[in-house]
GROMACS .gro file of C-alpha atoms in nm:
model
  186
    1UNK     CA    1  -1.598  -8.938  -4.170
    2UNK     CA    2  -1.531  -8.862  -3.803
    3UNK     CA    3  -1.726  -9.041  -3.535
    4UNK     CA    4  -1.700  -8.868  -3.200
    5UNK     CA    5  -1.751  -8.962  -2.836
    6UNK     CA    6  -1.777  -8.729  -2.541
    7UNK     CA    7  -1.600  -8.860  -2.233
    8UNK     CA    8  -1.700  -8.715  -1.898
    9UNK     CA    9  -1.445  -8.824  -1.640
   10UNK     CA   10  -1.465  -8.846  -1.263
   11UNK     CA   11  -1.757  -8.609  -1.215
   12UNK     CA   12  -1.887  -8.841  -0.949
   13UNK     CA   13  -2.094  -8.741  -0.648
   14UNK     CA   14  -1.822  -8.754  -0.384
   15UNK     CA   15  -1.569  -8.560  -0.587
   16UNK     CA   16  -1.813  -8.292  -0.703
   17UNK     CA   17  -1.970  -8.248  -0.359
   18UNK     CA   18  -1.637  -8.224  -0.175
   19UNK     CA   19  -1.437  -7.999  -0.407
   20UNK     CA   20  -1.579  -7.652  -0.496
   21UNK     CA   21  -1.359  -7.619  -0.804
   22UNK     CA   22  -1.526  -7.933  -0.942
   23UNK     CA   23  -1.880  -7.821  -0.857
   24UNK     CA   24  -1.824  -7.516  -1.077
   25UNK     CA   25  -1.795  -7.752  -1.378
   26UNK     CA   26  -2.149  -7.887  -1.346
   27UNK     CA   27  -2.330  -7.607  -1.535
   28UNK     CA   28  -2.079  -7.621  -1.821
   29UNK     CA   29  -2.095  -8.000  -1.830
   30UNK     CA   30  -2.475  -7.995  -1.832
   31UNK     CA   31  -2.467  -7.768  -2.139
   32UNK     CA   32  -2.205  -7.980  -2.318
   33UNK     CA   33  -2.389  -8.301  -2.233
   34UNK     CA   34  -2.719  -8.166  -2.361
   35UNK     CA   35  -2.559  -8.049  -2.688
   36UNK     CA   36  -2.379  -8.381  -2.738
   37UNK     CA   37  -2.697  -8.580  -2.682
   38UNK     CA   38  -2.893  -8.353  -2.917
   39UNK     CA   39  -2.625  -8.406  -3.185
   40UNK     CA   40  -2.633  -8.783  -3.143
   41UNK     CA   41  -2.278  -8.800  -3.005
   42UNK     CA   42  -2.192  -9.107  -2.801
   43UNK     CA   43  -2.155  -9.014  -2.434
   44UNK     CA   44  -1.936  -9.221  -2.204
   45UNK     CA   45  -1.907  -9.150  -1.835
   46UNK     CA   46  -1.597  -9.259  -1.643
   47UNK     CA   47  -1.584  -9.304  -1.269
   48UNK     CA   48  -1.312  -9.407  -1.028
   49UNK     CA   49  -1.385  -9.687  -0.784
   50UNK     CA   50  -1.158  -9.917  -0.590
   51UNK     CA   51  -1.241 -10.247  -0.426
   52UNK     CA   52  -1.318 -10.205  -0.057
   53UNK     CA   53  -1.094 -10.504   0.012
   54UNK     CA   54  -0.793 -10.318  -0.129
   55UNK     CA   55  -0.699 -10.611  -0.354
   56UNK     CA   56  -0.650 -10.367  -0.643
   57UNK     CA   57  -0.412 -10.144  -0.445
   58UNK     CA   58  -0.044 -10.218  -0.496
   59UNK     CA   59   0.182 -10.153  -0.200
   60UNK     CA   60   0.413  -9.946  -0.419
   61UNK     CA   61   0.141  -9.708  -0.536
   62UNK     CA   62   0.098  -9.439  -0.270
   63UNK     CA   63  -0.162  -9.240  -0.467
   64UNK     CA   64  -0.400  -9.530  -0.513
   65UNK     CA   65  -0.339  -9.640  -0.154
   66UNK     CA   66  -0.437  -9.291  -0.034
   67UNK     CA   67  -0.755  -9.302  -0.244
   68UNK     CA   68  -0.843  -9.639  -0.094
   69UNK     CA   69  -0.785  -9.506   0.259
   70UNK     CA   70  -1.029  -9.223   0.182
   71UNK     CA   71  -1.301  -9.478   0.238
   72UNK     CA   72  -1.641  -9.456   0.073
   73UNK     CA   73  -1.531  -9.160  -0.137
   74UNK     CA   74  -1.348  -9.399  -0.371
   75UNK     CA   75  -1.495  -9.743  -0.297
   76UNK     CA   76  -1.667  -9.882  -0.608
   77UNK     CA   77  -1.995  -9.979  -0.445
   78UNK     CA   78  -2.038  -9.645  -0.267
   79UNK     CA   79  -2.288  -9.393  -0.406
   80UNK     CA   80  -2.004  -9.139  -0.365
   81UNK     CA   81  -1.843  -9.292  -0.677
   82UNK     CA   82  -2.158  -9.279  -0.891
   83UNK     CA   83  -2.189  -9.015  -1.164
   84UNK     CA   84  -2.324  -8.696  -1.009
   85UNK     CA   85  -2.705  -8.693  -1.031
   86UNK     CA   86  -2.717  -8.360  -1.217
   87UNK     CA   87  -2.548  -8.525  -1.515
   88UNK     CA   88  -2.670  -8.882  -1.469
   89UNK     CA   89  -2.635  -9.126  -1.757
   90UNK     CA   90  -2.939  -9.201  -1.968
   91UNK     CA   91  -3.037  -9.561  -2.044
   92UNK     CA   92  -2.793  -9.697  -2.299
   93UNK     CA   93  -2.510  -9.459  -2.209
   94UNK     CA   94  -2.199  -9.637  -2.089
   95UNK     CA   95  -2.037  -9.589  -1.751
   96UNK     CA   96  -1.678  -9.713  -1.737
   97UNK     CA   97  -1.534  -9.802  -1.398
   98UNK     CA   98  -1.163  -9.730  -1.371
   99UNK     CA   99  -0.919  -9.811  -1.097
  100UNK     CA  100  -0.629  -9.598  -1.214
  101UNK     CA  101  -0.580  -9.248  -1.357
  102UNK     CA  102  -0.630  -9.314  -1.729
  103UNK     CA  103  -0.979  -9.407  -1.843
  104UNK     CA  104  -0.816  -9.670  -2.065
  105UNK     CA  105  -0.606  -9.856  -1.807
  106UNK     CA  106  -0.761 -10.199  -1.740
  107UNK     CA  107  -1.109 -10.088  -1.860
  108UNK     CA  108  -1.325 -10.166  -2.159
  109UNK     CA  109  -1.321  -9.806  -2.286
  110UNK     CA  110  -1.117  -9.882  -2.596
  111UNK     CA  111  -1.345 -10.176  -2.678
  112UNK     CA  112  -1.654  -9.953  -2.650
  113UNK     CA  113  -1.501  -9.683  -2.870
  114UNK     CA  114  -1.381  -9.924  -3.139
  115UNK     CA  115  -1.711 -10.117  -3.139
  116UNK     CA  116  -1.887  -9.788  -3.216
  117UNK     CA  117  -1.624  -9.690  -3.476
  118UNK     CA  118  -1.518  -9.385  -3.274
  119UNK     CA  119  -1.204  -9.212  -3.394
  120UNK     CA  120  -1.239  -8.877  -3.218
  121UNK     CA  121  -1.267  -8.815  -2.844
  122UNK     CA  122  -1.379  -8.501  -2.662
  123UNK     CA  123  -1.242  -8.500  -2.308
  124UNK     CA  124  -1.398  -8.331  -2.006
  125UNK     CA  125  -1.376  -8.380  -1.632
  126UNK     CA  126  -1.131  -8.374  -1.344
  127UNK     CA  127  -0.863  -8.340  -1.273
  128UNK     CA  128  -0.689  -8.185  -1.570
  129UNK     CA  129  -0.350  -8.292  -1.438
  130UNK     CA  130  -0.469  -8.645  -1.362
  131UNK     CA  131  -0.759  -8.818  -1.542
  132UNK     CA  132  -0.772  -8.575  -1.837
  133UNK     CA  133  -0.396  -8.576  -1.900
  134UNK     CA  134  -0.351  -8.950  -1.848
  135UNK     CA  135  -0.649  -9.033  -2.072
  136UNK     CA  136  -0.533  -8.787  -2.337
  137UNK     CA  137  -0.184  -8.940  -2.355
  138UNK     CA  138  -0.328  -9.291  -2.363
  139UNK     CA  139  -0.582  -9.198  -2.633
  140UNK     CA  140  -0.311  -9.032  -2.844
  141UNK     CA  141  -0.105  -9.351  -2.826
  142UNK     CA  142  -0.412  -9.537  -2.954
  143UNK     CA  143  -0.443  -9.297  -3.250
  144UNK     CA  144  -0.764  -9.122  -3.145
  145UNK     CA  145  -0.816  -8.762  -3.255
  146UNK     CA  146  -0.847  -8.544  -2.945
  147UNK     CA  147  -1.033  -8.239  -2.830
  148UNK     CA  148  -1.022  -8.104  -2.476
  149UNK     CA  149  -1.290  -7.861  -2.362
  150UNK     CA  150  -1.089  -7.619  -2.150
  151UNK     CA  151  -1.382  -7.486  -1.949
  152UNK     CA  152  -1.527  -7.836  -1.892
  153UNK     CA  153  -1.209  -7.951  -1.716
  154UNK     CA  154  -1.058  -7.832  -1.390
  155UNK     CA  155  -0.774  -7.900  -1.153
  156UNK     CA  156  -0.729  -7.819  -0.786
  157UNK     CA  157  -0.427  -7.625  -0.898
  158UNK     CA  158  -0.547  -7.373  -1.161
  159UNK     CA  159  -0.194  -7.306  -1.286
  160UNK     CA  160  -0.156  -7.678  -1.369
  161UNK     CA  161  -0.484  -7.666  -1.563
  162UNK     CA  162  -0.380  -7.351  -1.749
  163UNK     CA  163  -0.039  -7.490  -1.841
  164UNK     CA  164  -0.179  -7.818  -1.969
  165UNK     CA  165  -0.459  -7.668  -2.180
  166UNK     CA  166  -0.249  -7.383  -2.318
  167UNK     CA  167   0.083  -7.556  -2.377
  168UNK     CA  168   0.099  -7.932  -2.328
  169UNK     CA  169  -0.225  -8.060  -2.480
  170UNK     CA  170  -0.193  -7.858  -2.804
  171UNK     CA  171   0.170  -7.970  -2.831
  172UNK     CA  172   0.046  -8.330  -2.812
  173UNK     CA  173  -0.190  -8.272  -3.104
  174UNK     CA  174  -0.513  -8.202  -2.919
  175UNK     CA  175  -0.754  -7.931  -3.019
  176UNK     CA  176  -0.831  -7.724  -2.712
  177UNK     CA  177  -1.163  -7.544  -2.737
  178UNK     CA  178  -1.412  -7.385  -2.501
  179UNK     CA  179  -1.741  -7.563  -2.469
  180UNK     CA  180  -1.909  -7.279  -2.658
  181UNK     CA  181  -1.664  -7.313  -2.947
  182UNK     CA  182  -1.716  -7.689  -2.960
  183UNK     CA  183  -2.095  -7.665  -2.946
  184UNK     CA  184  -2.095  -7.406  -3.227
  185UNK     CA  185  -1.920  -7.661  -3.450
  186UNK     CA  186  -2.177  -7.937  -3.397
   0.00000   0.00000   0.00000
């Protein structure tokens, strides 16, 4: 028996509201989220937030340092890092705070999934070349079965998105489906 969780990554207010390619995902994500909830699938939201103090920013990590310098957009207590209100979590749905690219790195995501006997993950969110890819690789190393919803992910560089979903993710064992294909299988 397969037990599945839907992971919605980094669709937080500041990212969605400041990047048009991300805002385009909201209608698709709303449909996927509604279908998952109706099917009784565990939904886990993931958001990126750094400490305002910068204590979690290593000097040798220029990407994380740049995110921290972006100010409220990536500071954990800022409403900019909260899940976008159009897809807000319902009571009882988990929100995982991450401080790095993978949703597994230094979070309790694996604990939540294993506690609920999840063995299959459906990945959505942004960016395809960052959170989605890093989480997919990490999940594969942890022996989760993987599905990526190609139209519920996006990247600021569409060619990166296309290459990952058409070539790399399938080669790493992930099923890549459209949201419509996935919903039809529920």
